[in-house]
Coordinates of C-alpha atoms and ligand atoms in Angstrom, one line a residue:
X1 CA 0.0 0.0 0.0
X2 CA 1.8 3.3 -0.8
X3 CA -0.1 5.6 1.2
X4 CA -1.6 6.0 4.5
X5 CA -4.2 8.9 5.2
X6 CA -5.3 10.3 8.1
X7 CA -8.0 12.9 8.2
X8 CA -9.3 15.2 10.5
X9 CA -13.0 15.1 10.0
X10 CA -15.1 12.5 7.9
X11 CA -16.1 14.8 4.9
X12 CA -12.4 15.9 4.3
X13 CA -11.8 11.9 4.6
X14 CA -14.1 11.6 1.7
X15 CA -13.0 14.5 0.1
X16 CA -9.3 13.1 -0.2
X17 CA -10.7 9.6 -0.9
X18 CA -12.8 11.0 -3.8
X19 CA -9.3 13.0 -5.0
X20 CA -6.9 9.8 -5.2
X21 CA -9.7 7.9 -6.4
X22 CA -10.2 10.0 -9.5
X23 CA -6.5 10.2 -9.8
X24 CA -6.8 6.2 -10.1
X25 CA -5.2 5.1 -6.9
X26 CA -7.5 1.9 -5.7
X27 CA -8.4 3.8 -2.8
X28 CA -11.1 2.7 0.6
X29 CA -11.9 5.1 3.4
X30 CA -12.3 3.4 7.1
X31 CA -14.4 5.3 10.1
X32 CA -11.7 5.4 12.8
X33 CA -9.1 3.2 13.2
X34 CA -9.6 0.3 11.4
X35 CA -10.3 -3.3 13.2
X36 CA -7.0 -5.4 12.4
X37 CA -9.1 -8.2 10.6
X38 CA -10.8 -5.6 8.3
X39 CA -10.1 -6.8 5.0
X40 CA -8.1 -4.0 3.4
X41 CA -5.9 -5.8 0.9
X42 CA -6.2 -4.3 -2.6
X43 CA -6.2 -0.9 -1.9
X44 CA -3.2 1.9 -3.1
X45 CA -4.5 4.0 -0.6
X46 CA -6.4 3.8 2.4
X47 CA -8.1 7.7 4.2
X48 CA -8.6 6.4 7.8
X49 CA -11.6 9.3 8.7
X50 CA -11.1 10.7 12.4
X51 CA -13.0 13.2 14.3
X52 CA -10.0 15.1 15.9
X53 CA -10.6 18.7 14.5
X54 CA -11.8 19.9 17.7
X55 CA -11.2 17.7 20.0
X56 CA -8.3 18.4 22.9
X57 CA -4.8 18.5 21.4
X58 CA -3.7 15.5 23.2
X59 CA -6.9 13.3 22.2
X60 CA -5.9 14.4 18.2
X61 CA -2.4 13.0 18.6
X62 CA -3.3 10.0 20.5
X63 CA -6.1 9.5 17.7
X64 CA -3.5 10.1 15.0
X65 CA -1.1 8.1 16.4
X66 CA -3.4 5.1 16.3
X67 CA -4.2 5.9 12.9
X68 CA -0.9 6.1 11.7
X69 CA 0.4 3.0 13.6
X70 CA -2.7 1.0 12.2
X71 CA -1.8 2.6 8.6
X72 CA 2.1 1.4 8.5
X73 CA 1.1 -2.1 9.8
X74 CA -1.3 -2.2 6.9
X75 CA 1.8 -1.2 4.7
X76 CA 1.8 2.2 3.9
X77 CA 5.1 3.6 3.0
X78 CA 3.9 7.2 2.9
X79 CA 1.8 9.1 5.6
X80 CA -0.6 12.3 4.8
X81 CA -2.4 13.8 7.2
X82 CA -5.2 15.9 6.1
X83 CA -6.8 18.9 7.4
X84 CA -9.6 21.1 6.1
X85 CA -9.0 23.3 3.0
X86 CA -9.5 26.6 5.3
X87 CA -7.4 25.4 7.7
X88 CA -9.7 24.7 10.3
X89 CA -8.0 25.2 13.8
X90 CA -7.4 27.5 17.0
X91 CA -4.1 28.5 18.4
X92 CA -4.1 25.1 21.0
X93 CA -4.4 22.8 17.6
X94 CA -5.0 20.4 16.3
X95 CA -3.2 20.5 13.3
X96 CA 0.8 21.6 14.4
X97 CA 0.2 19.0 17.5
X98 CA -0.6 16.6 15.4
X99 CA 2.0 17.4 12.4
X100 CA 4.7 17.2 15.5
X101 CA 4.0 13.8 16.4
X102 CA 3.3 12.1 12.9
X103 CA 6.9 13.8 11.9
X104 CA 8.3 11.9 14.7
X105 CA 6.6 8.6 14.4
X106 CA 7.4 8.5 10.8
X107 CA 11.1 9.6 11.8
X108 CA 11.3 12.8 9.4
X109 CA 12.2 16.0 10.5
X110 CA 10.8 18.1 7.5
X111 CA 6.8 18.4 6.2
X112 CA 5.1 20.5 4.0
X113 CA 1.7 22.6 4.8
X114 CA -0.9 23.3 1.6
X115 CA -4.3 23.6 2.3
X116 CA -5.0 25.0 -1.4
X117 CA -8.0 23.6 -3.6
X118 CA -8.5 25.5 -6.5
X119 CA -11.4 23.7 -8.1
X120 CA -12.9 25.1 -4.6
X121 CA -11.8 28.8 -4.7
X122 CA -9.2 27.8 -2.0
X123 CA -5.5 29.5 -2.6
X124 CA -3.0 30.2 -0.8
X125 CA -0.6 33.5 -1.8
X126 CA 2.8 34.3 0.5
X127 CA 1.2 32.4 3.1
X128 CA -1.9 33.8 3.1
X129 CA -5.0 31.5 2.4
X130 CA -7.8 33.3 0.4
X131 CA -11.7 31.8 -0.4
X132 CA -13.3 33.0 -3.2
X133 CA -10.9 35.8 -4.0
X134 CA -11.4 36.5 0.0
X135 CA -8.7 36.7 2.6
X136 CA -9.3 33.9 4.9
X137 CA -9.9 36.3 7.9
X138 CA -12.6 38.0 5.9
X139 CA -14.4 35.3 4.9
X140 CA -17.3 33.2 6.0
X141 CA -14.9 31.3 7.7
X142 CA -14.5 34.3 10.3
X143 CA -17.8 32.9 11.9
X144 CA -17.3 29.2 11.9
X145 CA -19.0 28.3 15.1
X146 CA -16.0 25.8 16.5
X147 CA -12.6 26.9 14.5
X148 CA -13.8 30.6 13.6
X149 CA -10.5 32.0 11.4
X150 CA -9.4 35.5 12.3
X151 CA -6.1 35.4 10.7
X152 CA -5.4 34.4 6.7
X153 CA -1.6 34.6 7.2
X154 CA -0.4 30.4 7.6
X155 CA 2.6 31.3 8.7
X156 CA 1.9 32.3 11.8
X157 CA -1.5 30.6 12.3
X158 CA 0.4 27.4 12.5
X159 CA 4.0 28.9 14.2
X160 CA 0.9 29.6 16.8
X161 CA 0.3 25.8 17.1
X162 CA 3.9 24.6 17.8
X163 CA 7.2 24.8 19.0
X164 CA 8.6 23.2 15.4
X165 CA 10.3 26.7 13.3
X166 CA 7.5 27.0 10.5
X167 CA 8.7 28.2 7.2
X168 CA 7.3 29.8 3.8
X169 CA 7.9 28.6 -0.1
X170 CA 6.0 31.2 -2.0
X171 CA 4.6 30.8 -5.4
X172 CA 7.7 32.3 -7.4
X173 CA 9.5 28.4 -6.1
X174 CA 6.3 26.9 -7.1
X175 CA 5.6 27.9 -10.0
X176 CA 8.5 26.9 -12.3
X177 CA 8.4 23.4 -11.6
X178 CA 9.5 20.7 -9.1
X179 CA 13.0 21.3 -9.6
X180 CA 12.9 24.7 -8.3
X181 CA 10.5 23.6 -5.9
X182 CA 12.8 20.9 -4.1
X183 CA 15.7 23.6 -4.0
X184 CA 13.6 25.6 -2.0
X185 CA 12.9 22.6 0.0
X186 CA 16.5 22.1 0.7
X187 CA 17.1 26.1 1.6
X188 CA 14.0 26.2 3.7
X189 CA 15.2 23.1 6.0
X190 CA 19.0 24.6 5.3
X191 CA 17.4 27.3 7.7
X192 CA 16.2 25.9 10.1
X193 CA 12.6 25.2 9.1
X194 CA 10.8 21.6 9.8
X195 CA 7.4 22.7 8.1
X196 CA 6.6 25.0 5.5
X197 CA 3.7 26.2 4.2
X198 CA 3.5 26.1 0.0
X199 CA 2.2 28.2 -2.1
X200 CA -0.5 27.5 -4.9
X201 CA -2.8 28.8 -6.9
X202 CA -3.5 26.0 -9.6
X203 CA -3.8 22.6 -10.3
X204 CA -0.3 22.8 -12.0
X205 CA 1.0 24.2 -8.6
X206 CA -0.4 21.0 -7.0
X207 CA 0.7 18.5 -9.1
X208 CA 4.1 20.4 -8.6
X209 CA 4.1 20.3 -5.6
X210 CA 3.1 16.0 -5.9
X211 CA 6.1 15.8 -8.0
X212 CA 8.5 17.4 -5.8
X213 CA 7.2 15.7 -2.0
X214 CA 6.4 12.1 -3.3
X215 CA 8.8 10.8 -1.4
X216 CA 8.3 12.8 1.7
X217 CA 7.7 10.4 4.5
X218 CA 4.6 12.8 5.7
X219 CA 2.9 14.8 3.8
X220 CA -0.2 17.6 5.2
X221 CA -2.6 19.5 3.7
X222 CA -5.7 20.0 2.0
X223 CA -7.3 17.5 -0.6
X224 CA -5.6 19.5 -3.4
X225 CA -2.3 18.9 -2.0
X226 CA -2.7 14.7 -2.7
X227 CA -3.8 15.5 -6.7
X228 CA -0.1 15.2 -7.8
X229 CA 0.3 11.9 -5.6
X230 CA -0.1 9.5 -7.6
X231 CA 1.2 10.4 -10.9
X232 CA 4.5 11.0 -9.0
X233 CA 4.3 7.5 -7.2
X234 CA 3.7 6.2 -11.1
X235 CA 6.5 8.1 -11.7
X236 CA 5.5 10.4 -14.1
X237 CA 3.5 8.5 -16.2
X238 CA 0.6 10.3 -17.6
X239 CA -3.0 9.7 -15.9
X240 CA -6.4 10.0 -17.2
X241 CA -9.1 10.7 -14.9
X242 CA -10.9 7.9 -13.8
X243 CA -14.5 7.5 -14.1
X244 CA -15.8 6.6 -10.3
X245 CA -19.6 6.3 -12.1
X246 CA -19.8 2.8 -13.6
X247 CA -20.4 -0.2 -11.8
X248 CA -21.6 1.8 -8.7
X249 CA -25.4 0.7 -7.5
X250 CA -26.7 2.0 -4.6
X251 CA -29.7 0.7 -2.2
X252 CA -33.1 0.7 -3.1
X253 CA -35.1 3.0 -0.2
X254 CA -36.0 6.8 1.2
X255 CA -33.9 9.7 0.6
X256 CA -32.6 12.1 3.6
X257 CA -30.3 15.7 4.2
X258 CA -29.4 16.2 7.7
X259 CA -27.7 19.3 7.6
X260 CA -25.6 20.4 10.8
X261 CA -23.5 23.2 8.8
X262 CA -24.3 26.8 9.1
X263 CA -21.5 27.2 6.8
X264 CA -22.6 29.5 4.1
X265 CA -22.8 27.4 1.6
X266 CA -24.6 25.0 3.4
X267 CA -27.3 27.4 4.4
X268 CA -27.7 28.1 0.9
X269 CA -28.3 24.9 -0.3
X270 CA -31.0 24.6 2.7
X271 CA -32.6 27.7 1.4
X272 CA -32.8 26.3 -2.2
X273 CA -33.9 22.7 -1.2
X274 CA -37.1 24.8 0.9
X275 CA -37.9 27.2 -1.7
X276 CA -38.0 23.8 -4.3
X277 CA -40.5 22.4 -1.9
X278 CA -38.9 19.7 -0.1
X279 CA -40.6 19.0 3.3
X280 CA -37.8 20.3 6.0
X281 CA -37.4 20.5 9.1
X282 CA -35.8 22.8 10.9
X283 CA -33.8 22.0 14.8
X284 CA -33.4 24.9 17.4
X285 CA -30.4 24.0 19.8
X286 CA -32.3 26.0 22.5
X287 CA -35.5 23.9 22.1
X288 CA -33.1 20.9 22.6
X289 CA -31.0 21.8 25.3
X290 CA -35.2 22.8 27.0
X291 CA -36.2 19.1 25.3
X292 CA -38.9 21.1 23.8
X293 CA -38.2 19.3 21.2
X294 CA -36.4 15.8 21.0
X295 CA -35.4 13.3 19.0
X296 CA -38.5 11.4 18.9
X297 CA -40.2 14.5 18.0
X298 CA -38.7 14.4 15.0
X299 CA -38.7 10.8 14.2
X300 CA -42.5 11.0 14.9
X301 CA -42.8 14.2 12.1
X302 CA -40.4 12.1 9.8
X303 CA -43.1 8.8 10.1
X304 CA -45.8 11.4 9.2
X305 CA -44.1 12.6 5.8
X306 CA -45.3 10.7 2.7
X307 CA -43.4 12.6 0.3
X308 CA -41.4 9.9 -2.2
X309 CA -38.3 12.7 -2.6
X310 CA -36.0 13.9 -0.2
X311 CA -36.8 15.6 3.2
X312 CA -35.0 17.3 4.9
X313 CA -33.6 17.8 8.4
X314 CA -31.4 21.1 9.1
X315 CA -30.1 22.9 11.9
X316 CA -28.2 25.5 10.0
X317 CA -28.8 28.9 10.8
X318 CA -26.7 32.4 10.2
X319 CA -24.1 33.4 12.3
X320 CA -25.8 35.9 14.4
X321 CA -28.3 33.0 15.1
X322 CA -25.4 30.8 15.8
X323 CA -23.6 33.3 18.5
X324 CA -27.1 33.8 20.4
X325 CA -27.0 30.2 20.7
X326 CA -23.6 29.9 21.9
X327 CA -23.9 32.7 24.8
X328 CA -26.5 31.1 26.1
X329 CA -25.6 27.2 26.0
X330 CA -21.2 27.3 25.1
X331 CA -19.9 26.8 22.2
X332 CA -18.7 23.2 22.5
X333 CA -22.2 22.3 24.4
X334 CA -24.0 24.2 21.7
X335 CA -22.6 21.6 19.0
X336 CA -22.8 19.1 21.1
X337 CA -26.4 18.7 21.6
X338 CA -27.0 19.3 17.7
X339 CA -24.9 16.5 17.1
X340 CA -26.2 14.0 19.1
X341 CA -29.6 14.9 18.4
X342 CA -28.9 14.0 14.4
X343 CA -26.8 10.9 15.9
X344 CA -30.3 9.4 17.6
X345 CA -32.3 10.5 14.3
X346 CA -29.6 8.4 11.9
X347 CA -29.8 5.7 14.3
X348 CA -33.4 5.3 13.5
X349 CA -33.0 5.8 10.0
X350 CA -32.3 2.2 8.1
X351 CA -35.7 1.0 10.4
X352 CA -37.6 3.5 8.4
X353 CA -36.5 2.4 5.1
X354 CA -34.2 5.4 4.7
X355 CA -30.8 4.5 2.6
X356 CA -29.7 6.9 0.8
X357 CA -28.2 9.5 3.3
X358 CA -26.7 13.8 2.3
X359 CA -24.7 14.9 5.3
X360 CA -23.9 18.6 5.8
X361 CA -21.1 19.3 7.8
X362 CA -17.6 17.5 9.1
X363 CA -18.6 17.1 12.4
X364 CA -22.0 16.4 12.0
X365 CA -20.9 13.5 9.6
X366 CA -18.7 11.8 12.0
X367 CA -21.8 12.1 14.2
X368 CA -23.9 10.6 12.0
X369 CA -21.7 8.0 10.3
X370 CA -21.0 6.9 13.6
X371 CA -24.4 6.7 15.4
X372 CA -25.0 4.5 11.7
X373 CA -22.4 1.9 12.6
X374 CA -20.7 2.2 8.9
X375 CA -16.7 1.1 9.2
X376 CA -15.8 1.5 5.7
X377 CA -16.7 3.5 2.9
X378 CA -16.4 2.8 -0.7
X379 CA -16.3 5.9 -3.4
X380 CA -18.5 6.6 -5.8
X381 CA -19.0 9.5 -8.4
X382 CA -18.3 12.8 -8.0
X383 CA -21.6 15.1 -7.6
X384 CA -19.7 18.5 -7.3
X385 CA -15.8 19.3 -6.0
X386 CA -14.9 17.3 -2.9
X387 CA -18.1 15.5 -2.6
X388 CA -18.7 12.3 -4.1
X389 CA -21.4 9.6 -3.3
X390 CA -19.9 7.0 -1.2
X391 CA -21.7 3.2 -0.4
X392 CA -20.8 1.6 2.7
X393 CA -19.1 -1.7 3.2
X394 CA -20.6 -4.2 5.3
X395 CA -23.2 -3.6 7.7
X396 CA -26.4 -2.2 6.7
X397 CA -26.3 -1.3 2.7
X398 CA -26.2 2.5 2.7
X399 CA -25.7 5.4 0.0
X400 CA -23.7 8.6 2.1
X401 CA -22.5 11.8 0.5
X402 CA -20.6 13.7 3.0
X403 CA -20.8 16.9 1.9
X404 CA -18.3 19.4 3.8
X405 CA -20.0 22.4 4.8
X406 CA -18.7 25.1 2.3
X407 CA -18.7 22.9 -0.6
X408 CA -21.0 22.3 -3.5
X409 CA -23.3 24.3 -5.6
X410 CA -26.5 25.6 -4.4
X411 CA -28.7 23.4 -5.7
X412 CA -26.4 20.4 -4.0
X413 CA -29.5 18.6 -2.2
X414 CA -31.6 18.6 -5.1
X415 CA -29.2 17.2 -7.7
X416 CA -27.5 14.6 -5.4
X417 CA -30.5 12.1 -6.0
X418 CA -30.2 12.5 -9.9
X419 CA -27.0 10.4 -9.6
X420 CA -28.3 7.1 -8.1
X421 CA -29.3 4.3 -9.9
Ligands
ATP1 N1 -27.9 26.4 15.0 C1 -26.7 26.1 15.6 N2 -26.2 26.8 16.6 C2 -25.0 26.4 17.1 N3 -24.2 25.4 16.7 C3 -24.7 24.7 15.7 C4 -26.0 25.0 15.1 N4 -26.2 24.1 14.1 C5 -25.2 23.3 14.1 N5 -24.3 23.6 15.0 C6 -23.0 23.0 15.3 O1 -22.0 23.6 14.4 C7 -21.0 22.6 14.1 C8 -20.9 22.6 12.6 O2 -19.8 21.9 12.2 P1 -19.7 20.9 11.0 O3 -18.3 20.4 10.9 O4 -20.8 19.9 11.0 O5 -20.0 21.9 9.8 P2 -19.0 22.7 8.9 O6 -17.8 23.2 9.8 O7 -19.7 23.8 8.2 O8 -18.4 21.7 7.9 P3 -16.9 21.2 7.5 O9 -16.3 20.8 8.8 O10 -17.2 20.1 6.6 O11 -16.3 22.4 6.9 C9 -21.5 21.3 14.6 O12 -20.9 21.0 15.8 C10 -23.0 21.5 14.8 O13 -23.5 20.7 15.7
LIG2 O1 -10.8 20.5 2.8 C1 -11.9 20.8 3.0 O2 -12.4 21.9 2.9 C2 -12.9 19.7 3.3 O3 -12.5 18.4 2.8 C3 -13.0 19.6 4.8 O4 -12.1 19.1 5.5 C4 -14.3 20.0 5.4 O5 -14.4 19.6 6.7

């Protein structure tokens, strides 16, 4: 197996799995560590899918730890960690905790740091991350309600994060290729520096930047950062996209969204799939904290919907919604309760015929995926950038799309269906 992922939240997981997939690397995704007699022989690649974004520093290294121990006894000769694509984090971690300790265990003393995904408006220019055009610290992402990012400069949002010496390659060592690119490489750890954060604004950059780290013992970043991966480990060969569609059926049965994002796109694929007429329902964390409402309130409303299409199940709401919230219940608490909430409501889902599953949201995937029992996910095709429809393996026969908050197109929940046989 030549390389062994580890990602911070389930929908990044998928996100990655769905990139080295398409870039034809025989490639499974596991929820958590796997079990030792899961049968993971055959794969190129396997994206073990944590939930350690948020958690406490020392919980995300332990986890990581596992993950990467689990991955090199499987056979991986490479480790990538992956993190979200606007650098999800806070000053405690978890992502320069957890970069120190897979550098160690994989006995390397120099990483890269990427987070760029172009096909997703997410660049990254002298060390500063931009969405859409936006600096980081002025974009949505300002308001995230568990990692909200205040500064766009990678540099020192990561030099925050640890006590390694944190280094910039800027675009003009990117651009010309991966010659120039492992020079800078060599001057950059020639000064001191044990991670660096790249530069890129394309897919060229990427694949670059593939070229020139394939044989890096660990690798971070966003998806973007893996595009180049396996062309490099076929050294050089040309690819061709692979076509994830054929031979992928999915389970007969209802059709669900449980959206726990209030990222913006998120919220306005919610607004599209109401005004389109799909029956929705919409969670209030202070009626659940009150049990107002409950789970079985819900499940009871979802019994009563005849509707054959998808309904829908949100909890997304705009910032000032979200910070109201937050003063009154904590921001931890506040997520908390909206997680498990949707955890109870999946768990009920397969008993009322419901298989084909949309996620919104990292965490709330890892919530849901979890409360669902799936181990191991299989990748399917692509419905928009970073979001394809997965099927799980063994257990009960579901159809997922993780969809990370701030990805896909607005019309995301109505066009997801169109895809399933
Ligand atoms: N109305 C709300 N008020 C406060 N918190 C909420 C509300 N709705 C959801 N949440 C919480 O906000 C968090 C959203 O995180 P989640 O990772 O699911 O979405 P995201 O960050 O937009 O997606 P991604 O991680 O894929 O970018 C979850 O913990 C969720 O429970
Ligand atoms: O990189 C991204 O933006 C996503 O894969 C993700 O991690 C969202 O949680």
């Amino acid at each position: 197996m030549k390389l062994g992922c580890i990602a911070d939240d389930l929908t990044g997981a998928t996100d990655l799995a769905l990139m080295l997939a398409r870039e034809g690397l025989r490639t499974t995704q596991t929820i958590g560590v796997p079990r030792s007699d899961l049968d993971l022989s055959g794969s190129d690649a396997i994206v073990v899918a944590l939930k350690s974004r948020t958690i406490p520093p020392q919980d995300a290294v332990d986890q990581s730890l596992a993950a990467a121990a689990a991955l090199r006894k499987a056979g991986a000769q490479h480790l990538f960690f992956k993190y979200c694509s606007t650098f999800d984090s806070t000053d405690e971690g978890n992502i320069g905790p957890v970069t120190e300790s897979l550098l160690r265990f994989a006995n390397s003393e120099f990483t890269l740091a990427c987070p760029a995904f172009p096909a997703n408006g997410r660049t990254v220019y002298k060390g500063h991350l931009f969405v859409n055009g936006v600096p980081l610290h002025e974009s949505s992402m300002k308001d995230h309600p568990l990692t909200p990012m205040r500064d766009s400069n990678l540099v020192r949002v990561l030099q925050r994060q640890t006590k390694l010496s944190v280094g910039l390659v800027p675009y003009e060592d990117v651009d010309p290729g991966p010659d120039a690119l492992r020079a800078a490489f060599g001057r950059q750890k020639a000064a001191g520096h044990q991670i660096v954060i790249v530069d890129a604004l394309t897919d060229d950059h990427l694949r670059t930047i593939g070229l020139a780290a394939a044989d890096f013992p660990l690798i971070t970043g966003g998806s973007g950062v893996a595009m180049g991966l396996p062309a490099a480990y076929r050294q050089g060969t040309t690819y061709a996209p692979v076509s994830l569609g054929t031979g992928f059926d999915f389970p007969a049965g209802r059709s669900i969204i449980l959206a726990g994002s209030c990222s913006s796109a998120t919220r306005r694929q919610v607004e599209t799939a109401i005004k389109a007429g799909l029956p929705a329902y919409r969670l209030d964390p202070l009626d659940l904290a009150s049990r107002k409402v409950t789970a079985e309130m819900v499940l009871e409303w979802l019994a009563r919907q005849h509707a054959s299409g998808p309904i829908l199940i949100y909890s997304s709401a705009p910032p000032e919604e979200v910070q109201a919230v937050q003063s009154k219940l904590g921001r931890m608490k506040a997520g908390e309760i909206v997680e498990n909430t949707l955890a109870q409501i999946a768990r009920a889902l397969p008993a009322l015929g419901v298989t084909r599953i949309v996620v919104a949201g990292g965490e709330t995937s890892g919530a849901v995926v979890n409360a669902l029992g799936v181990e191991a996910l299989a990748i399917g095709p692509e419905i928009d950038p970073g979001v394809p429809w997965t099927r799980s393996l063994g257990g009960t026969d579901l159809a997922l799309a993780l969809k990370s908050g701030n990805f896909g197109n607005p019309d995301f929940f109505l066009k997801a269906w169109t895809m399933l046989r």
